[in-house]
Short mmCIF file of C-alpha atoms in Angstrom, two decimals:
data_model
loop_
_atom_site.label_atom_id
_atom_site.label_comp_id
_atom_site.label_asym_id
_atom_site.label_seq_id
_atom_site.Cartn_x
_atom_site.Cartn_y
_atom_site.Cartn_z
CA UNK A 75 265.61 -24.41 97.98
CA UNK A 76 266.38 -21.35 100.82
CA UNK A 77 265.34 -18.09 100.15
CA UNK A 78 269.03 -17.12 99.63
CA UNK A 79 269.49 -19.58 96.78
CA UNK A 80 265.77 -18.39 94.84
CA UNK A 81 265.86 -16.73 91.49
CA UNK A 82 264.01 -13.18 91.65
CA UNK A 83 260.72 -13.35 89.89
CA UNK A 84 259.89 -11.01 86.87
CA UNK A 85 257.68 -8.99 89.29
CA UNK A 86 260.81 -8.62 91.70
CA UNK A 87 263.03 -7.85 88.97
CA UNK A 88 260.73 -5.12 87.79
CA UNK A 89 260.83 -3.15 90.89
CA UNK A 90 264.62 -3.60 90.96
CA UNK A 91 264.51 -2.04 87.53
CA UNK A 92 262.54 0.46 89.25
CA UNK A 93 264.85 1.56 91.36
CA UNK A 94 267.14 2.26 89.15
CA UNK A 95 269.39 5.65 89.26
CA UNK A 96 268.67 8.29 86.32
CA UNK A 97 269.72 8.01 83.33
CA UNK A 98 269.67 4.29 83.59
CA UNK A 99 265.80 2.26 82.19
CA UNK A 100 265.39 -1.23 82.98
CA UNK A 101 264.05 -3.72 80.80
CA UNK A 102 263.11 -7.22 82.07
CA UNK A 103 263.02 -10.22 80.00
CA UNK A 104 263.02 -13.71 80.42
CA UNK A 105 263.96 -13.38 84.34
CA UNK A 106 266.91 -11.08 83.22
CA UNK A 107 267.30 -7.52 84.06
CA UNK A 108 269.07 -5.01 81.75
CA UNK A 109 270.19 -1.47 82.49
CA UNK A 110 270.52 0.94 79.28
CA UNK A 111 271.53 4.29 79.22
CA UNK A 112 270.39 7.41 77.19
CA UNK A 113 270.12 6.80 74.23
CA UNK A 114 272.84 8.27 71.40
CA UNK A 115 272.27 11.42 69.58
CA UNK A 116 272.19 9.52 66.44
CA UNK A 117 269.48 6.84 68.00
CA UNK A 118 267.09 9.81 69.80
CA UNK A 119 267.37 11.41 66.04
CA UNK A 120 265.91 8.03 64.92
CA UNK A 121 263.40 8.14 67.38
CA UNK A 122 262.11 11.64 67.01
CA UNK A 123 261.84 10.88 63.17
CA UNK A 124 259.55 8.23 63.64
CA UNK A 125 257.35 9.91 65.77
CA UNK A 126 257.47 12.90 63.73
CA UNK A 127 256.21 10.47 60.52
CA UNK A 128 254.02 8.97 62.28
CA UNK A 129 251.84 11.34 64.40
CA UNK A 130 252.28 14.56 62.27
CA UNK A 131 254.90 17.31 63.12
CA UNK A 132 255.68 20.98 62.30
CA UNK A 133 258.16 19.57 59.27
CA UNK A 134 254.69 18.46 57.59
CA UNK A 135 254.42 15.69 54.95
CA UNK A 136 252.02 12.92 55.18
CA UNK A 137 249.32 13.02 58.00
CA UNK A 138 249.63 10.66 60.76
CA UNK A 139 247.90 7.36 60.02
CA UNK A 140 244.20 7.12 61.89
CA UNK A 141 243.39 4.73 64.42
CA UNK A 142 246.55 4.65 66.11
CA UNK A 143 248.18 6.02 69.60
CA UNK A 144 251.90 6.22 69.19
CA UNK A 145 253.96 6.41 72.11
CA UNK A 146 257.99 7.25 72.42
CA UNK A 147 259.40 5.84 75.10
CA UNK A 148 256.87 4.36 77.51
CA UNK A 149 256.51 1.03 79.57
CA UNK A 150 255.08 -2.27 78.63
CA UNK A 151 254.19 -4.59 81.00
CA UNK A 152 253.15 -8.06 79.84
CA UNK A 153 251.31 -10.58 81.61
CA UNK A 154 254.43 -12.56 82.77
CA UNK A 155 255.87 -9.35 84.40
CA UNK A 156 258.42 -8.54 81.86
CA UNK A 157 258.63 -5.53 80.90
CA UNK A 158 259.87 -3.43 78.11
CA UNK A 159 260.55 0.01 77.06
CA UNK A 160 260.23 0.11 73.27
CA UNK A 161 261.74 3.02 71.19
CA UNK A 162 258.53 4.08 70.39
CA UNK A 163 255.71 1.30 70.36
CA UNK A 164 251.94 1.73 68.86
CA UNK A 165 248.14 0.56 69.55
CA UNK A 166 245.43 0.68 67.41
CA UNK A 167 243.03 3.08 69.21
CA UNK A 168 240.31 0.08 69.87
CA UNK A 169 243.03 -1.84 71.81
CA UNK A 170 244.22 1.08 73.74
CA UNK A 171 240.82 2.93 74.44
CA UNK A 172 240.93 3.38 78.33
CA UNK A 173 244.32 2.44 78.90
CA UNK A 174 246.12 5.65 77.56
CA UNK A 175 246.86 7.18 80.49
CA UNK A 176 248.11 3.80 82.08
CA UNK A 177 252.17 3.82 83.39
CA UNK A 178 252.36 1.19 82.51
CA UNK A 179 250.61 -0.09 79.91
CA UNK A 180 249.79 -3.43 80.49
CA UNK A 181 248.26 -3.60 76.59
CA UNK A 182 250.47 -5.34 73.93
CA UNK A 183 251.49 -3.39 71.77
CA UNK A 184 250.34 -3.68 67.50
CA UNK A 185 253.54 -2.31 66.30
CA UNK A 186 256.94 -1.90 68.15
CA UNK A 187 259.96 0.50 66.01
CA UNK A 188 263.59 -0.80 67.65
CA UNK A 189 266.68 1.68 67.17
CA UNK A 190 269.52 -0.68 67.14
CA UNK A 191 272.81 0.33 68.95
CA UNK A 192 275.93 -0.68 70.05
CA UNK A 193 275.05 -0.88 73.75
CA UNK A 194 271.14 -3.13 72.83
CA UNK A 195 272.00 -4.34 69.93
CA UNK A 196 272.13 -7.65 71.00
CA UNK A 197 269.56 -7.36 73.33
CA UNK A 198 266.97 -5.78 70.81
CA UNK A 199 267.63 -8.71 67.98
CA UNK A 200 267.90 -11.58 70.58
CA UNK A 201 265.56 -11.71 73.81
CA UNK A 202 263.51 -8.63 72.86
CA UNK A 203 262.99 -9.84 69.71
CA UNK A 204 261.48 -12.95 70.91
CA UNK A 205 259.90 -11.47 73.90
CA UNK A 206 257.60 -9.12 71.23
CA UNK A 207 257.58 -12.41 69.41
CA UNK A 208 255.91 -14.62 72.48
CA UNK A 209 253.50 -11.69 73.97
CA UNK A 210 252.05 -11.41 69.88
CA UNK A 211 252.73 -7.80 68.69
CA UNK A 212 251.93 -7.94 65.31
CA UNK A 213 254.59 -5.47 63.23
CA UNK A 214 258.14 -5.38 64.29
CA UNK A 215 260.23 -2.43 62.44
CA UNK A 216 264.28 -2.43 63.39
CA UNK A 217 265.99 0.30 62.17
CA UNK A 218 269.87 0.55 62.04
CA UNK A 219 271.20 4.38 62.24
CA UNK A 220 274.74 2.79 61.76
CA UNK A 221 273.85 1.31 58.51
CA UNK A 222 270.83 3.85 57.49
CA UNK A 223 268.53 0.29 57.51
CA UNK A 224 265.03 0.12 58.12
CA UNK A 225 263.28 -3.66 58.21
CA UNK A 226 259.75 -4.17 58.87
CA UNK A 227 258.51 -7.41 60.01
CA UNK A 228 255.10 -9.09 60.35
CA UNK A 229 254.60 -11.76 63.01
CA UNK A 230 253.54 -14.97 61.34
CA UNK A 231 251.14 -18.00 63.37
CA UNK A 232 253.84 -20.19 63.73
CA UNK A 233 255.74 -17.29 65.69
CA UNK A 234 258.58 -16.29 63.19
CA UNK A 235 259.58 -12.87 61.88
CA UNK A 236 258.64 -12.55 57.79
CA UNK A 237 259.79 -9.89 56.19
CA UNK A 238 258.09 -7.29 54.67
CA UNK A 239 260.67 -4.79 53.21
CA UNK A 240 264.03 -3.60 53.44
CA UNK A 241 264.99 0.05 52.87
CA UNK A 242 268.20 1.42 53.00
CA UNK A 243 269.77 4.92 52.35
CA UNK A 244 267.33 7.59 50.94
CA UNK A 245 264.44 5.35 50.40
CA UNK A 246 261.16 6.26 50.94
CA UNK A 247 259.42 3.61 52.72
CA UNK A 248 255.97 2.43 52.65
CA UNK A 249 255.37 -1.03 54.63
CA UNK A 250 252.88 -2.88 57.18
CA UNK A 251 251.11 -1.37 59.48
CA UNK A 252 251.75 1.95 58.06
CA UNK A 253 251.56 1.75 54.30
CA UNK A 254 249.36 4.72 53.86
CA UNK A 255 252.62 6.87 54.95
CA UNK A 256 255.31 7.58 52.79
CA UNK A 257 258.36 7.78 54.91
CA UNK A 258 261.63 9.75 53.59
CA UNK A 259 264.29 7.52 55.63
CA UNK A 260 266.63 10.40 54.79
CA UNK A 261 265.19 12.27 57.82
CA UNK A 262 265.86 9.80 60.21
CA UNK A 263 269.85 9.54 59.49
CA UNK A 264 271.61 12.37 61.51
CA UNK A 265 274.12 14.08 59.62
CA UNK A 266 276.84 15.45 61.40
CA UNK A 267 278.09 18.72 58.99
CA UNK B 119 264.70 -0.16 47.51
CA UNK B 120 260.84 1.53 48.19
CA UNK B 121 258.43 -0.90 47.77
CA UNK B 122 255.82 -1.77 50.38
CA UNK B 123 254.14 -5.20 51.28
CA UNK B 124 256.45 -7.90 48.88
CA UNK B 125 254.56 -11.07 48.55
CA UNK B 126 257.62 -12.79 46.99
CA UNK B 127 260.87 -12.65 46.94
CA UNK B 128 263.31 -13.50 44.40
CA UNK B 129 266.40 -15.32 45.80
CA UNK B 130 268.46 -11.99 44.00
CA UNK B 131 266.45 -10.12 46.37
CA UNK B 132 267.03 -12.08 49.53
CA UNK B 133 270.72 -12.00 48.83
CA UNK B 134 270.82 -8.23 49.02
CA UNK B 135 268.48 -8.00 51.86
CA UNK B 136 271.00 -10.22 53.65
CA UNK B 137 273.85 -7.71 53.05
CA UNK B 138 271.69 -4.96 54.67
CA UNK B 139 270.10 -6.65 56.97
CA UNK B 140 271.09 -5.89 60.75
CA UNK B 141 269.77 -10.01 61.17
CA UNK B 142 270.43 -13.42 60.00
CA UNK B 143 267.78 -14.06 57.56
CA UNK B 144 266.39 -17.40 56.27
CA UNK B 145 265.05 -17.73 52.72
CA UNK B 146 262.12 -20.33 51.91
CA UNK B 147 260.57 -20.66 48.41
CA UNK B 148 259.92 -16.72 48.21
CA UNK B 149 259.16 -15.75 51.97
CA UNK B 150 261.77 -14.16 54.14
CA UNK B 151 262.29 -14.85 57.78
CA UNK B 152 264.04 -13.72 60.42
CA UNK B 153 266.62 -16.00 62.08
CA UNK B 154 266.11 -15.69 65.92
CA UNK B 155 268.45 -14.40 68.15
CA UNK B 156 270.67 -15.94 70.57
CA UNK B 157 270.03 -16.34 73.93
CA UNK B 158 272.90 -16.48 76.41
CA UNK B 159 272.03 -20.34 77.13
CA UNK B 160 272.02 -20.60 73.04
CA UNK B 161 275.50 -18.61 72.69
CA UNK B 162 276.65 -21.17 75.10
CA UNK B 163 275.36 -24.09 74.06
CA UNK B 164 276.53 -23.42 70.24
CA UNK B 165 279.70 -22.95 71.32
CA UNK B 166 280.29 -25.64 73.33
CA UNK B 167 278.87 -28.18 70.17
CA UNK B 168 281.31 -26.21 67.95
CA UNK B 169 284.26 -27.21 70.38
CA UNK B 170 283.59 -30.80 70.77
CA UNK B 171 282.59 -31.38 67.40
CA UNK B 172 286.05 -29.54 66.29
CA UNK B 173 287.68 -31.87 68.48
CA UNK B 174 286.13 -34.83 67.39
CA UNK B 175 286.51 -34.76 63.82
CA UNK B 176 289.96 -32.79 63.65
CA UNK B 177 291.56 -33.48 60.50
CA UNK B 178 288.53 -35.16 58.83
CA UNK B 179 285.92 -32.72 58.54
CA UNK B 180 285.23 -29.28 58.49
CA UNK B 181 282.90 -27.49 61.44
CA UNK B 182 281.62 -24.42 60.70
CA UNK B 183 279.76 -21.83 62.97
CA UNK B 184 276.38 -20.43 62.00
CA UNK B 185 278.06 -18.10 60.04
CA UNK B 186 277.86 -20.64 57.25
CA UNK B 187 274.98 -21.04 55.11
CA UNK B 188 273.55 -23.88 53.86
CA UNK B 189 270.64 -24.40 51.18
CA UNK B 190 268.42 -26.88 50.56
CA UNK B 191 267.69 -27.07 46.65
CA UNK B 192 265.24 -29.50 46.74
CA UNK B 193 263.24 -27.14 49.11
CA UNK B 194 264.54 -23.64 48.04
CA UNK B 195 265.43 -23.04 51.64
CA UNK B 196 268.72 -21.22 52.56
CA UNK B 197 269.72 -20.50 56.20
CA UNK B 198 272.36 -20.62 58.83
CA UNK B 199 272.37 -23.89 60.90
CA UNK B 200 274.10 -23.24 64.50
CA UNK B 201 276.66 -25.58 63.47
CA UNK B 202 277.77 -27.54 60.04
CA UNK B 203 279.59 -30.56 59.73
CA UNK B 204 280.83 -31.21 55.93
CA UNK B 205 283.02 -34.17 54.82
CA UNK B 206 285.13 -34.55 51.96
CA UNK B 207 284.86 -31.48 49.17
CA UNK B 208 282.36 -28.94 49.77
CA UNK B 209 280.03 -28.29 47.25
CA UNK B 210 278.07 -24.61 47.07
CA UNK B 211 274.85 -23.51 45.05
CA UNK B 212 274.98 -22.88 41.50
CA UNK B 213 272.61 -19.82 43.03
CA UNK B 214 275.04 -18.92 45.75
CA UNK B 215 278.49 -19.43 45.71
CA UNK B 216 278.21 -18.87 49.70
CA UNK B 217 276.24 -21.52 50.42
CA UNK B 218 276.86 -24.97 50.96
CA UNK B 219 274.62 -27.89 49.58
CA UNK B 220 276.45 -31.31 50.97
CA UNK B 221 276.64 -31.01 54.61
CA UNK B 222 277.12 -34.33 56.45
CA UNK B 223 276.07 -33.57 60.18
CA UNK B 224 273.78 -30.16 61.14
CA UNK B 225 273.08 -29.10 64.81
CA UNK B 226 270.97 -26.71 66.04
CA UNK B 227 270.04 -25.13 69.03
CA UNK B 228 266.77 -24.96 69.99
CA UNK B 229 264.88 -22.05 71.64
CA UNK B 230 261.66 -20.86 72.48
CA UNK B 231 260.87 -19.48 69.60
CA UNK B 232 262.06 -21.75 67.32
CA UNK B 233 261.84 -24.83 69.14
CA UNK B 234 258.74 -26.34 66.95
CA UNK B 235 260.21 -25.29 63.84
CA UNK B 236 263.47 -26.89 64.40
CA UNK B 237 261.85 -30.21 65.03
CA UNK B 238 259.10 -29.88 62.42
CA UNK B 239 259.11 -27.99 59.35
CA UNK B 240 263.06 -27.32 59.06
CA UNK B 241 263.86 -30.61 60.25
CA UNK B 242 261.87 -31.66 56.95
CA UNK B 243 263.63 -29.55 55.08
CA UNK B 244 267.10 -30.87 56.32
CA UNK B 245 266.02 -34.64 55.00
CA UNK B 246 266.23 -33.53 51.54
CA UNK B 247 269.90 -32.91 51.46
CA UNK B 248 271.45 -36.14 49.91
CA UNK B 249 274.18 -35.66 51.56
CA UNK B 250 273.29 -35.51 54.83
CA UNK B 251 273.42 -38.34 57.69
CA UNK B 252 272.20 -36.81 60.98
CA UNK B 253 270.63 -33.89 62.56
CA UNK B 254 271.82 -33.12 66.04
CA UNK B 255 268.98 -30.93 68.00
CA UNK B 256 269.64 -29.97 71.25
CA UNK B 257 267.38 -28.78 73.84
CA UNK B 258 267.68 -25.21 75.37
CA UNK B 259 265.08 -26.32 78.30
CA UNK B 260 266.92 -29.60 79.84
CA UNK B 261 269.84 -31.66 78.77
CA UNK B 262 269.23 -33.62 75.89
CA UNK B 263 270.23 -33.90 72.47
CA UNK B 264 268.11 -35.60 69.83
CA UNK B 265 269.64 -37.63 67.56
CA UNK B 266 267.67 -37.70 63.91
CA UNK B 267 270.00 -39.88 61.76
CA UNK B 268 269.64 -41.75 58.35
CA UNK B 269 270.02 -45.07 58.64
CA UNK B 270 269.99 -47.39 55.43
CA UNK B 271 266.26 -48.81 56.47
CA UNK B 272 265.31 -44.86 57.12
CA UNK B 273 265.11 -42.08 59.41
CA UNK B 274 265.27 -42.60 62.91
CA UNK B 275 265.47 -40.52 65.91
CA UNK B 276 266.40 -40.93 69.46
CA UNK B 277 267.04 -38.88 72.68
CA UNK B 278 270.12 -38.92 74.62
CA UNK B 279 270.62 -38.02 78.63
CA UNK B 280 273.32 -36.31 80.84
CA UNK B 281 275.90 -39.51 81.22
CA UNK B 282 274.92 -40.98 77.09
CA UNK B 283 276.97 -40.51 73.96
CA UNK B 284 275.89 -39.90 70.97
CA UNK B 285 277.44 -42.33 68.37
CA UNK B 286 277.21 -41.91 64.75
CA UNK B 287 278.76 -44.22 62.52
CA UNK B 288 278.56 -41.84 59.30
CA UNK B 289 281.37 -39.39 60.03
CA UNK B 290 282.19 -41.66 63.01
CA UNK B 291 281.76 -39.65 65.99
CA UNK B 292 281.33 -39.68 69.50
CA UNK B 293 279.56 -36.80 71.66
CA UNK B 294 278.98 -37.09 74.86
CA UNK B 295 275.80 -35.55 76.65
CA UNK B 296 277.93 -33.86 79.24
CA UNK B 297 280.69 -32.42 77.70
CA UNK B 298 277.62 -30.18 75.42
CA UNK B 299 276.31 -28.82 78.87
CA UNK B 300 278.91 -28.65 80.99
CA UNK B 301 278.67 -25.17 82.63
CA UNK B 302 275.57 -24.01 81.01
CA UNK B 303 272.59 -22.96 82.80
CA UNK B 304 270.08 -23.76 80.77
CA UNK B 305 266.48 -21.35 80.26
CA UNK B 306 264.67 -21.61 83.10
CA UNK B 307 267.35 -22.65 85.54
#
């Protein structure tokens, strides 16, 4: 096969992804390259209400849960060169000891949170889904600002997605790996008054 | 809904987590999974079985997308095959008016992910439907469809290459190898 006819490796497609122009992120999966933009306002709420739950913020509530480094936002590199940038991702502190500091991290993640929209959507519940799937992280939460859904899902041995719990609305949520935190999914929804 | 860790779920349950759920979910004897998501080569592929199999049994069958559910009583297992093939009346769950309990023919995409389920564990589950004659898997890595069918004397299985058909006698049907991956670049390629 010539050079001009050869697929780009992960490793190639990552520093294509790189390259790319702000506001744009690049994910790369399964020898696929996709572009996202900034998030929504209603998706960043999402976001900051999950790290706000879940490493401690001026709003109070519950304290964070211990033994875990929570990041928004940052890179995942796996060992095939695909790489990720989860909504906010999370390692129990043995795993990541050492590696905090890394960009990127090259440690799998325990616990990945996905805010679903329009523009991932079918990215997040189709190749991501099985790319967290294939590399082992352990707790996969999706959470659906259009609907006001939050799933959490633990990774089984033979590789599928069991659910834990639904919780929809103004529930307050308390599921795998987090159950010692009582989450008010209210907070997350953005409400536009 | 606030619970934490469920251990078992009642098939009440599943239904409603199925309305909320931003997934296809698949319900086995208490445990909820998720259904995994399509892969381009998957869309493709499903589509392109959907077509032919429309085509083939126009006017004696029903095909139905994977928006169809189907449930296995015998097994408790409810989920969404990527295709359905039911002849004659269709008959639904005294559980679930939405899903159907008598298909004839059931295909399903493989992928990664699911690839060993599909041809172990839910494949088993698939033989306990009465009704049904054949299981059409096809591969998301090469092309090849596997043919699991129900003879009289059994079930049997065989493989099937670019340039063979796949003939079943039990809704009579002919598929041919080709016409499924025409135009699809498979994982990998």
């Amino acid at each position: 096969m010539s050079e001009a006819l050869r697929l780009p490796t992960n490793a190639e497609l990552c520093d294509e992804a790189d390259a790319l122009p702000e506001p744009l992120v690049g994910e790369v999966i399964e020898g696929m390259l996709y572009a996202m933009p900034r998030p929504t306002p209603a998706h960043a709420h999402v976001e900051e209400g999950v790290i706000l739950d879940l490493r401690g913020g001026p709003r109070g509530g519950s304290p964070p849960p211990p033994g875990w480094f929570i990041k928004l936002e940052v890179e995942v590199r796996f060992p095939t060169d695909e790489k990720v940038v989860p909504d906010v991702s999370g390692w129990r502190d043995a795993r990541i000891r050492g590696h905090r500091n890394d960009n990127p991290i090259r440690v799998t993640p325990d616990w990945v949170c996905e805010v679903l929209s329009d523009g991932t959507r079918r990215k997040d519940l189709g190749p991501k889904r099985d790319l967290y799937g294939r590399q082992g992280v352990g707790h996969l939460w999706l959470v659906d600002p259009a609907a006001r859904v939050l799933e959490a899902f633990a990774l089984e041995t033979d590789g599928r997605w069991k659910l834990l719990a639904s919780f929809v609305d103004d529930a307050v949520a308390r599921v795998a790996p987090f159950e010692e935190v009582p989450i008010a999914l209210e907070r997350w929804w953005l409400v536009d008054e | 809904m606030s619970t934490g860790r469920r251990l078992h779920y009642s098939y009440e349950e599943y239904l409603a987590c199925l309305e909320a759920s931003v997934l296809k979910l698949e319900y086995c004897d208490g445990t909820i999974y998720a259904m995994a998501g399509a892969t381009p080569a998957h869309a493709e592929l499903a589509a392109a079985r959907l077509r032919v199999l429309g085509q083939a049994l126009l006017g004696r069958c029903r095909v139905c997308s994977s928006d169809l559910k189907v449930r296995v009583e015998a097994s408790d297992l409810s989920t969404f095959p990527d295709a359905t093939v039911v002849c004659g009346d269709v008959c639904t769950s005294a559980r679930d008016a939405s899903a159907v309990t008598n298909p004839s023919v059931l295909v399903e995409v493989t992928s990664r992910s699911t690839e060993d389920y599909d041809r172990g564990d839910k494949l088993s589950h698939y033989k306990q439907l009465p009704s049904l004659r054949a299981v059409i898997l096809g591969s998301h890595r090469s092309r090849r469809l596997s043919c699991v069918t129900r003879p009289p004397e059994g079930w049997a299985e065989r493989d099937f290459r670019p340039g063979e058909t796949v003939r079943l006698d039990e809704p009579e049907l002919a598929i041919d190898v080709d016409a499924i991956y025409a135009g699809v670049t498979l994982e990998g390629m």
